Coordinates of C-alpha atoms and ligand atoms in Angstrom, one line a residue:
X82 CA 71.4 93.2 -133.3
X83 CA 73.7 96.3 -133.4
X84 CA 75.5 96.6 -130.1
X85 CA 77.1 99.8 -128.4
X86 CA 80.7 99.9 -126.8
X87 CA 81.1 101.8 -123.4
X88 CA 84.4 102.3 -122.5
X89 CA 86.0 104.2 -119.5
X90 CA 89.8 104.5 -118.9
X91 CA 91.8 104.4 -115.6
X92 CA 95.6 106.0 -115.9
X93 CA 98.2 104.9 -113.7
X94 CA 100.4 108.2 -114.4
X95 CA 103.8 108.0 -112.4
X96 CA 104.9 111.6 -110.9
X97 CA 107.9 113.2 -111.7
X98 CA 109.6 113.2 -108.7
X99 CA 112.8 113.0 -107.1
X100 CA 112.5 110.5 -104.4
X101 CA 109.3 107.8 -103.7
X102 CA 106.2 108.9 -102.3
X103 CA 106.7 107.1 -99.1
X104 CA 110.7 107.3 -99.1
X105 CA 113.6 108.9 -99.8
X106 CA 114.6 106.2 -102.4
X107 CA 115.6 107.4 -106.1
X108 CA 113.0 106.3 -108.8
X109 CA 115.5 107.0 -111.8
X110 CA 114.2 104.0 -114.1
X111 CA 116.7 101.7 -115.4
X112 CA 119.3 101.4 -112.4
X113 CA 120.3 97.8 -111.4
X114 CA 117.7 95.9 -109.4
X115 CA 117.1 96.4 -105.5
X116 CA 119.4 99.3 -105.9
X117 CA 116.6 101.9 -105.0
X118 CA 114.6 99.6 -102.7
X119 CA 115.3 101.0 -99.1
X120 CA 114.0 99.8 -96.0
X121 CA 110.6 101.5 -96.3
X122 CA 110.3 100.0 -100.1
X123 CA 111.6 96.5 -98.6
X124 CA 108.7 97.0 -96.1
X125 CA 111.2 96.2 -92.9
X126 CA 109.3 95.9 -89.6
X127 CA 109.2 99.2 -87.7
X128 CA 109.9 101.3 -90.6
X129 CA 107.2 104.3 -91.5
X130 CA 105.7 106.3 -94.7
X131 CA 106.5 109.8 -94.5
X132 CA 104.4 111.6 -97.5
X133 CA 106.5 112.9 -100.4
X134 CA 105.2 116.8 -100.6
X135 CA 106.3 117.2 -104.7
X136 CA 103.5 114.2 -105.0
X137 CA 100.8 115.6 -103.4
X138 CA 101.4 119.3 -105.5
X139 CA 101.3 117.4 -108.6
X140 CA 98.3 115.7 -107.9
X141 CA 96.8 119.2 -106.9
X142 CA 98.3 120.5 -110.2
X143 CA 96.5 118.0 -112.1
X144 CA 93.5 118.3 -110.7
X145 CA 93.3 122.2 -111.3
X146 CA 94.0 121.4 -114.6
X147 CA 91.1 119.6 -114.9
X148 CA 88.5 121.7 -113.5
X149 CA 88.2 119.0 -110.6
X150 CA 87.6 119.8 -106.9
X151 CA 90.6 119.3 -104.4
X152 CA 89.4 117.6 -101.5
X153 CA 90.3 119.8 -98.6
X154 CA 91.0 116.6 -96.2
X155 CA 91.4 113.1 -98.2
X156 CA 92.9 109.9 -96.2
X157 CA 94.7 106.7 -97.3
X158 CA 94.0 103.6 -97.3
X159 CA 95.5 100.4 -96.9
X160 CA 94.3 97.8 -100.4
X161 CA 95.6 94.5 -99.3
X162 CA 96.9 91.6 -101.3
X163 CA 99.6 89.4 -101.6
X164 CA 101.9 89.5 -104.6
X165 CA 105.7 89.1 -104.6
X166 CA 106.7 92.1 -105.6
X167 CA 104.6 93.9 -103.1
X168 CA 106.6 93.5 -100.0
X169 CA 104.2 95.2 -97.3
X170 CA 101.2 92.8 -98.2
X171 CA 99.5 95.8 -98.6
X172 CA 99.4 99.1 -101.2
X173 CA 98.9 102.3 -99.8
X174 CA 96.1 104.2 -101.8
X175 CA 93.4 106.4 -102.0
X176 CA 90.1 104.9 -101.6
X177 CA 87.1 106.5 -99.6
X178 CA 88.0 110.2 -100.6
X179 CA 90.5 110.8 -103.2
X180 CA 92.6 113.8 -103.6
X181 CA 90.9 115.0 -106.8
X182 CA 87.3 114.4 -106.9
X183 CA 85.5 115.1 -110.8
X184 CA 86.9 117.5 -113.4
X185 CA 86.6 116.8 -117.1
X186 CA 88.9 116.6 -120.5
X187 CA 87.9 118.0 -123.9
X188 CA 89.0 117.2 -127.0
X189 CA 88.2 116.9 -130.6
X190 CA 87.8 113.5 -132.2
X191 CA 88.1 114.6 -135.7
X192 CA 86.4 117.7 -136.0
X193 CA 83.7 116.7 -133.0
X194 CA 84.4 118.2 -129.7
X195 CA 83.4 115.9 -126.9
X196 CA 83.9 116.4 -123.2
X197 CA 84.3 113.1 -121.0
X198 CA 84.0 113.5 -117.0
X199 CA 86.5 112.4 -114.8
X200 CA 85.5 110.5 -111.5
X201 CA 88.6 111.0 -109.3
X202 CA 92.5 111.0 -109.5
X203 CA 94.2 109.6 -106.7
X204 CA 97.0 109.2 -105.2
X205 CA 99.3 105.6 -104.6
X206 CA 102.8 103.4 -104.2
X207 CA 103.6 101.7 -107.1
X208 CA 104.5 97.7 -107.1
X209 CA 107.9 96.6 -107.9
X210 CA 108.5 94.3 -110.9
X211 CA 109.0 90.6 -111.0
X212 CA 111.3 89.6 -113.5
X213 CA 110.6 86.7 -115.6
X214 CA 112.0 86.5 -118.8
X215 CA 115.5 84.8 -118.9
X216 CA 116.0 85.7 -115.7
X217 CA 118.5 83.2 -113.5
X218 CA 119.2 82.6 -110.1
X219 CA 122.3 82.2 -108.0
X220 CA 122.7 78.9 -109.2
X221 CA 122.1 79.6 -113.5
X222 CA 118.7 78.6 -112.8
X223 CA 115.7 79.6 -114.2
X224 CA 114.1 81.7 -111.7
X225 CA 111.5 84.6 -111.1
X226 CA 113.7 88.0 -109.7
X227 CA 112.0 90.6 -108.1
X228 CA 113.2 93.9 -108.7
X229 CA 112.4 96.5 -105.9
X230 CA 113.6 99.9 -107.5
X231 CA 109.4 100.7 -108.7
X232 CA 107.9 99.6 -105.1
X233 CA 107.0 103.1 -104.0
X234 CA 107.1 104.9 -106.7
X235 CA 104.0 108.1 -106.4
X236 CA 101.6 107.2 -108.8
X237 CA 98.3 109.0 -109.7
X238 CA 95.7 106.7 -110.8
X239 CA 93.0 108.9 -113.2
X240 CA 89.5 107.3 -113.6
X241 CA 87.4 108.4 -116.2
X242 CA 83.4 108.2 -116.1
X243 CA 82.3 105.3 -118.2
X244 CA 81.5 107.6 -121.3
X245 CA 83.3 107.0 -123.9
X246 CA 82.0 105.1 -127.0
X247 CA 84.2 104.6 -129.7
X248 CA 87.8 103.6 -129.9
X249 CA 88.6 106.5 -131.8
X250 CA 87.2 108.5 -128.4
X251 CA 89.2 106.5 -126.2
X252 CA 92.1 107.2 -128.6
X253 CA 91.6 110.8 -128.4
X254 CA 90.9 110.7 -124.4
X255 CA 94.3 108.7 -123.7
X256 CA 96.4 111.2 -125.8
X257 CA 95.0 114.3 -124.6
X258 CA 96.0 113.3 -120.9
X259 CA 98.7 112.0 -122.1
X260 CA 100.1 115.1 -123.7
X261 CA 98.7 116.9 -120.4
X262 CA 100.6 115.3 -118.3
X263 CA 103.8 116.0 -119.5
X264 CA 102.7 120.0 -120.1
X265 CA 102.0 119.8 -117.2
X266 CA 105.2 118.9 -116.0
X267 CA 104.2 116.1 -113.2
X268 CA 105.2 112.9 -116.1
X269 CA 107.8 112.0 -118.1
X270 CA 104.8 110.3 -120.6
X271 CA 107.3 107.3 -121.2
X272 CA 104.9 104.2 -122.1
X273 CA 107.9 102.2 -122.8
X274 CA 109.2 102.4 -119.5
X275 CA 105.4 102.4 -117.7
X276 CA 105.5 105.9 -117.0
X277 CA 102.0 106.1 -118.1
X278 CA 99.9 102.8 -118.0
X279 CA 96.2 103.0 -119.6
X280 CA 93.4 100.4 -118.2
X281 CA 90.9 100.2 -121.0
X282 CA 87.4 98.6 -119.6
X283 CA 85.5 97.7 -122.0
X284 CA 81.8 96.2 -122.2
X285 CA 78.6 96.6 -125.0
X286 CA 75.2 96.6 -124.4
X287 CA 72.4 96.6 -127.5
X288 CA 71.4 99.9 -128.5
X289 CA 68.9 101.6 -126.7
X290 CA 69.4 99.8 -123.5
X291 CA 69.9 101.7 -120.4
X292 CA 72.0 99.6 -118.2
X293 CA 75.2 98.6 -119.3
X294 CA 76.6 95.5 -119.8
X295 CA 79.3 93.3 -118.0
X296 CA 83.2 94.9 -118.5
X297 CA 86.4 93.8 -119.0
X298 CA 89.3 95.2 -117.7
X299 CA 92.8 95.3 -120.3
X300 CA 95.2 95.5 -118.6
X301 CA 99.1 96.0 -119.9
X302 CA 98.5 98.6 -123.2
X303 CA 101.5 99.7 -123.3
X304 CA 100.9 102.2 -126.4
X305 CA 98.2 104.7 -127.2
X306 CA 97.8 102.8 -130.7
X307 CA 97.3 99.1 -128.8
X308 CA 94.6 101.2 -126.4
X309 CA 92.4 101.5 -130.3
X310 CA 93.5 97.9 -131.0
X311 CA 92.6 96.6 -128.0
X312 CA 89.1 97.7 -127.8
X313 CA 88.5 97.0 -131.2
X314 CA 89.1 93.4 -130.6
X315 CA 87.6 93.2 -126.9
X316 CA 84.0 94.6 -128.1
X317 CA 84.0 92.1 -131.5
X318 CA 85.2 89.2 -129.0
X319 CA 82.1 90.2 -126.5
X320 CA 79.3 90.9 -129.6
X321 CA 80.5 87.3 -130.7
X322 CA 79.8 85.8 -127.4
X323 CA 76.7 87.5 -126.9
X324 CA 75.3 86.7 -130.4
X325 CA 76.7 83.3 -129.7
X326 CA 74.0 82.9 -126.6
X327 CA 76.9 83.3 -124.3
X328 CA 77.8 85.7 -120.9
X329 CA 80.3 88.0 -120.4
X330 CA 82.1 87.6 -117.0
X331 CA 83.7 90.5 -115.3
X332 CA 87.2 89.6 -115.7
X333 CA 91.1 91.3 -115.9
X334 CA 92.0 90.5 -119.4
X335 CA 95.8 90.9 -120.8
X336 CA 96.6 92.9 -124.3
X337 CA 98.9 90.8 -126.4
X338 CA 100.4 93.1 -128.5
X339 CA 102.2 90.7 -130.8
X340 CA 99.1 88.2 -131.6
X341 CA 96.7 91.3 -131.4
X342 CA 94.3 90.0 -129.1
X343 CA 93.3 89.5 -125.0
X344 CA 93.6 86.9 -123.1
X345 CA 91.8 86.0 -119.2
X346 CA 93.9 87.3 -116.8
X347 CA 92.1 86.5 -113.8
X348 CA 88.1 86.7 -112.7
X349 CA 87.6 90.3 -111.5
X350 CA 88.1 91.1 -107.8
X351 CA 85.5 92.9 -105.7
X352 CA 86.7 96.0 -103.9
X353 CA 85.7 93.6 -100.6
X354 CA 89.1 91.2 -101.6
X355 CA 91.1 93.9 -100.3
X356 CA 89.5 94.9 -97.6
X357 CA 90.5 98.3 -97.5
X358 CA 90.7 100.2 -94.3
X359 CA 92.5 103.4 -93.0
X360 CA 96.0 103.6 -93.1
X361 CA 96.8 104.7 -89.5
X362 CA 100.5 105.9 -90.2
X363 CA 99.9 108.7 -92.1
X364 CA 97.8 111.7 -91.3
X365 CA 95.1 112.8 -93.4
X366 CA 96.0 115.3 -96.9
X367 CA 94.6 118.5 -95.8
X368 CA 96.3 120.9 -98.3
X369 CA 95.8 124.5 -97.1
X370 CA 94.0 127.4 -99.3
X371 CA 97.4 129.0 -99.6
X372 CA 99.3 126.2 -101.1
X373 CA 96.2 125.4 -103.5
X374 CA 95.8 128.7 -104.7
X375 CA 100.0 129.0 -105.5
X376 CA 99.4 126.1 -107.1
X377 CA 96.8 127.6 -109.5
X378 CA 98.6 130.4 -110.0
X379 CA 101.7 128.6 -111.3
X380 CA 100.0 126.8 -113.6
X381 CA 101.2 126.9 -117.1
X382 CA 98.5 128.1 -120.0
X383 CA 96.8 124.9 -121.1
X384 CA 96.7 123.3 -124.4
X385 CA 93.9 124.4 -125.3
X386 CA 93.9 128.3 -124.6
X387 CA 97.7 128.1 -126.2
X388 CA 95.4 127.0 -129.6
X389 CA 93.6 129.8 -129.0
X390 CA 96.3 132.4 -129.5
X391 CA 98.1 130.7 -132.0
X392 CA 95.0 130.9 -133.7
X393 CA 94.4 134.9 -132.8
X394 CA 98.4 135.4 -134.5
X395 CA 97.9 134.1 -137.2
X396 CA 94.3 133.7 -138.6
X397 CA 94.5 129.9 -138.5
X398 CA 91.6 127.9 -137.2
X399 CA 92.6 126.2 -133.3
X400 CA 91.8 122.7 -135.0
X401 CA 94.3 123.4 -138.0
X402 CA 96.7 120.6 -138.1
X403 CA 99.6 123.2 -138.0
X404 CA 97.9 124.4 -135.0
X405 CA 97.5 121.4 -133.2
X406 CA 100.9 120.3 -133.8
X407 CA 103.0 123.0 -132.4
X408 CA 101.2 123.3 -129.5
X409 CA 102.0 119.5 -129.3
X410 CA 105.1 119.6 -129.6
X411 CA 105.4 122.9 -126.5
X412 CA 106.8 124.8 -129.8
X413 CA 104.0 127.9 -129.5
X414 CA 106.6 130.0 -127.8
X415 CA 109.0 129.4 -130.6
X416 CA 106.6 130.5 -133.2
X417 CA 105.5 133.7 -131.0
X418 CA 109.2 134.4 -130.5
X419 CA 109.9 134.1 -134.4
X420 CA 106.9 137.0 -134.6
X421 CA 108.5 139.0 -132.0
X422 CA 111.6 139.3 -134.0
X423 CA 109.6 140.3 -137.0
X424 CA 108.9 137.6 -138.7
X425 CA 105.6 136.8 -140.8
X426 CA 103.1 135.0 -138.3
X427 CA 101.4 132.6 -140.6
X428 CA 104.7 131.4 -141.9
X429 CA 106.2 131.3 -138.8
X430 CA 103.9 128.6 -137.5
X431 CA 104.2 126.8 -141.1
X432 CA 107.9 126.7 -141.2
X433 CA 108.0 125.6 -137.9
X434 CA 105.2 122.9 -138.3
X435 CA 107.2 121.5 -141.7
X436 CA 110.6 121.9 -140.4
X437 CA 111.0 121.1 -136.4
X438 CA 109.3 118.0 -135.9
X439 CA 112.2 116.6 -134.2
X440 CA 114.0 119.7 -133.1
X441 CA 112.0 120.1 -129.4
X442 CA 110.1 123.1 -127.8
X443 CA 113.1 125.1 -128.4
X444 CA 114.5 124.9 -132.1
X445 CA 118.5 126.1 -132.4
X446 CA 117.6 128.0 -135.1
X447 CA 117.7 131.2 -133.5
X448 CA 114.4 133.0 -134.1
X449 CA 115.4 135.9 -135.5
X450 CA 116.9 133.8 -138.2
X451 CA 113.7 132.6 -139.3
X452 CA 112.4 135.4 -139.1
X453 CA 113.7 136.9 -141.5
X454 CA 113.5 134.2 -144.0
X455 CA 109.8 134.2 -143.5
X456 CA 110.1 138.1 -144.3
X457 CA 112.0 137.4 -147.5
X458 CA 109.0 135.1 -149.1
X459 CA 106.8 137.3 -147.6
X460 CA 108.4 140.4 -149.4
X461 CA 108.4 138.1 -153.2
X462 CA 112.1 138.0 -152.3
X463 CA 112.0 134.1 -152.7
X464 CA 110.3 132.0 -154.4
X465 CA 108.5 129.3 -152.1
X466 CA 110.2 126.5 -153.1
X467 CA 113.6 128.6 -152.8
X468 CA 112.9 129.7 -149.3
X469 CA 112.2 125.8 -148.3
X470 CA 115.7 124.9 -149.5
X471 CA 117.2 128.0 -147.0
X472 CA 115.1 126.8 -144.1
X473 CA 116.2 123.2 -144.8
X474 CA 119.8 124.7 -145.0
X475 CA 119.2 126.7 -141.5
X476 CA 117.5 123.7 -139.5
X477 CA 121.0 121.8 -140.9
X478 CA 123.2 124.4 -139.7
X479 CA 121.4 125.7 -136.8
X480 CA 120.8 128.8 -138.0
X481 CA 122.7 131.9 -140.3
X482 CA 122.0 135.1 -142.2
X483 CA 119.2 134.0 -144.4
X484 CA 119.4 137.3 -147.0
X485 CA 123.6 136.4 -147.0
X486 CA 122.4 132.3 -147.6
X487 CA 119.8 133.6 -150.6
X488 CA 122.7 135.4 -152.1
X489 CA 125.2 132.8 -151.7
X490 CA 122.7 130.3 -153.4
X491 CA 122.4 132.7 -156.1
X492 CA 118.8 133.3 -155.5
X493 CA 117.8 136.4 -157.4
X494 CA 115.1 138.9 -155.8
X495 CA 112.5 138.5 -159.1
X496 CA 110.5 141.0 -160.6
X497 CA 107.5 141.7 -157.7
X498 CA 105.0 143.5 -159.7
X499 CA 104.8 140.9 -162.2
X500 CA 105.3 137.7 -160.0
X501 CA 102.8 139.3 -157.8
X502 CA 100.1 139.6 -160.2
X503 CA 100.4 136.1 -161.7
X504 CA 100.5 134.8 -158.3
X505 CA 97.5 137.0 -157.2
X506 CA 95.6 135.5 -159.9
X507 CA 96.6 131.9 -159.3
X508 CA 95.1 132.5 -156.1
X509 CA 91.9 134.2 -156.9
X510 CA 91.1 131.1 -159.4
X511 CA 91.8 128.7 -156.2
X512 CA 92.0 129.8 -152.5
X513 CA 91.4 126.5 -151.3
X514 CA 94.9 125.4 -152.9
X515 CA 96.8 128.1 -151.7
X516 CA 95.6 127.3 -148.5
X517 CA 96.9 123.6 -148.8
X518 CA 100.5 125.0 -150.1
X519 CA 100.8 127.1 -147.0
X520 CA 100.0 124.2 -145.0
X521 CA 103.0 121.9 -146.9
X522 CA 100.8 120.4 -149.9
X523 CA 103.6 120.5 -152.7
X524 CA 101.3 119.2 -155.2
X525 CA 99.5 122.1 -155.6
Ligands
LIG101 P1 87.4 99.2 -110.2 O1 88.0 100.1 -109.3 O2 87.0 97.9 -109.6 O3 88.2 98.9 -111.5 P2 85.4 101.2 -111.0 O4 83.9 101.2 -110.7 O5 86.2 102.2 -110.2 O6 85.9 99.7 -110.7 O7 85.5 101.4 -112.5 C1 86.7 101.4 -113.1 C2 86.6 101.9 -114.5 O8 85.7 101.1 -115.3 C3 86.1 103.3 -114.7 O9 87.0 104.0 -115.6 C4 84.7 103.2 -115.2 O10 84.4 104.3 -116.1 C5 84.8 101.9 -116.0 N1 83.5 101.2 -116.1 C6 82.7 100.9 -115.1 N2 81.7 100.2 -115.5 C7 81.8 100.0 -116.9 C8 81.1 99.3 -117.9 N3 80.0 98.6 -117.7 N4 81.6 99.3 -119.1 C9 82.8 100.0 -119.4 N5 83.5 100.6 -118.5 C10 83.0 100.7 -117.2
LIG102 MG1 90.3 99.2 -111.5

């Protein structure tokens, strides 16, 4: 039997903000334990949420972003449960009307462009952490620590429709919010540190049957690579029980990265085990028309329309890898800058592509340096290997005269009118290389 995998993806995205979303605590990562736990995070009796504005505007940021619908009056809830390193007993979250209700994210999976809905985004209080691994007590024991400094942190939980059928979609779906959320400004994007935590459910169903089948839930991908592994695995390991004569039960599975495989975590809980209900200390999130609309207006031009006029400077198509990757990488203005100062557009974005992978969204070459290096190639005044050794020499030093750097090198301005027509015939006999040299091929 041939099966199909469904997948759909819930994001626990953690906001860039100063202080928690229910305190004034710090959440810098990485401080020593309980040093950022105050007596709202510690959950001491008589003490009170008080919503964290910069939060709630991210959330609303994200949500424009995504074509989604604010909700003009969303509550919070209180999802109880009792773990350790959840002080209050309880978590405060969104649950009956979120904050962001639909929207939808589109990107290409190789050259396909595929559109996956989002169900909501809201908004919640992160856990703390309980500390495991070699971790000792007062006494040099082995003990369990629990480390405070998270609890509270403002986190916005994405939940994708369940559309997705491939790994290699899922892949796609996780980086392009991924890479939205830090353009967007409201995530750091740190896996490592949990800054953005992907939940991959996974379940398969034969082809051509409407309902779908039982999911797992993965929890604990902690990289956008394991998210492909993961499901890879998770949807062989449910065909084999299937074709073995066996159920799936809806469970919380665990990705182990090392052995490359999931594990039962715990037997799924119904939304009923928490027995959500109203939180009755805070108010309702009624953000007015004013503050939604400033928020529209400030946000940045998204990924996708930044493609589009990269691709209107300089002839590229949006999907060209150079394209693609220097939007990435927030390195458009660079490359538009580089053109301001002169310099030839299409080598602009290629020399940029080839030569700042590492150097951030603003290069310390100085633009009008490059520009006029990509206006001496241009011009036959270097050869194209010649002008790679000057840019390599001006991403070293951070910049410098190029025309002084050609002359120092000893790199003589050649004939033009014959270089040009040996090259112009090269060209005629092959676009399709040419097209592969500009984009870094030095074979051809
Ligand atoms: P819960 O909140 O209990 O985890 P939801 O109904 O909110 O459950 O679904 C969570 C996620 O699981 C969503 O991203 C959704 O797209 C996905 N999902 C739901 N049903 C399936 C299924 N049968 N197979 C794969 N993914 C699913
Ligand atoms: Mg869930």
């Amino acid at each position: 039997m041939t099966y199909e995998i469904v997948i759909g993806l819930e994001t626990h995205t953690q906001l860039l903000t100063q202080t928690k979303i229910f305190s004034g605590s710090s959440t810098r990562y990485g401080a020593q334990p309980n040093t950022q736990a105050n007596e709202v995070d510690m959950a001491l009796p008589g003490t009170l949420p008080v919503m964290n504005r910069a939060a709630v505007e991210h959330a609303i940021r994200f949500g424009l972003a995504v074509g989604a619908t604010i909700a003009p009056r969303s509550i919070f809830a209180r999802k109880n449960y009792f773990y350790p390193d959840l002080p209050k007993n309880y978590q405060i979250s969104q649950y009956e009307i979120p904050v962001v209700l639909g929207g939808s994210l589109t990107f290409f999976v190789g050259d396909k462009e595929t559109t996956i809905n989002l169900t909501r985004a809201h908004l919640e209080e992160d856990a703390g952490k309980s500390l495991h691994d070699n971790y000792t007590g007062p006494h040099g024991e082995l003990s369990t620590g629990i480390d405070l400094n998270r609890t509270g942190t403002p986190l916005l939980e994405i939940v994708s429709e369940p559309e997705m059928r491939s790994a290699a979609e899922a892949v796609a779906y996780a980086k392009t919010l991924h890479s939205l959320v830090m353009w967007l400004g409201i995530c750091d994007g740190n896996m490592q540190e949990g800054s953005f935590r992907v939940d991959v459910n996974v379940s398969v169903r034969p082809v051509g049957q409407k309902e779908f089948g039982t999911r797992a839930e993965i929890k604990n991908v902690n990289s956008i690579r394991a998210v492909g592994k993961a499901i890879d695995y998770e949807a062989r390991r449910q065909i084999d029980v299937l074709e073995s004569g066996g159920i799936i039960r809806q469970e919380t599975r665990h990705w182990d990265d090392g052995e490359g495989r999931t594990h039962t975590l715990r037997t799924k809980e119904d939304a009923d085990d928490y027995r959500y209900f109203p939180e009755p200390d805070l108010v309702p999130l009624a953000p007015s028309d004013e503050w939604v609309q400033a928020v529209r207006d400030n946000l940045p031009m998204l990924p996708a329309a930044r493609r589009t006029a990269l691709s209107a400077l300089t002839g590229y198509d949006t999907q060209s890898e150079a394209i693609i990757v220097v939007v990435e990488r927030g390195q458009h203005d660079y490359v538009q800058s580089v053109v301001d100062a002169g310099g030839d557009a299409v080598r602009a974005l290629i020399y940029v592509q080839q030569a700042f992978a590492d150097a951030g969204s603003v290069p310390a070459v100085p633009a009008a340096d490059l520009a006029s290096l990509t206006v001496l190639e241009r011009d036959g005044k270097l050869s194209a290997t010649q002008a790679k050794t000057l840019l390599a020499d001006l991403v070293e030093n951070g910049g410098g005269d190029a025309v002084a750097m050609a002359a120092a090198k000893g790199f003589e301005a050649m004939d033009n009118s014959a270089v040009e027509t040996m090259v112009d015939e090269a060209i005629a006999a092959d676009p399709g290389e040419w097209e592969k040299y500009l984009a870094g091929d030095e074979k051809a």
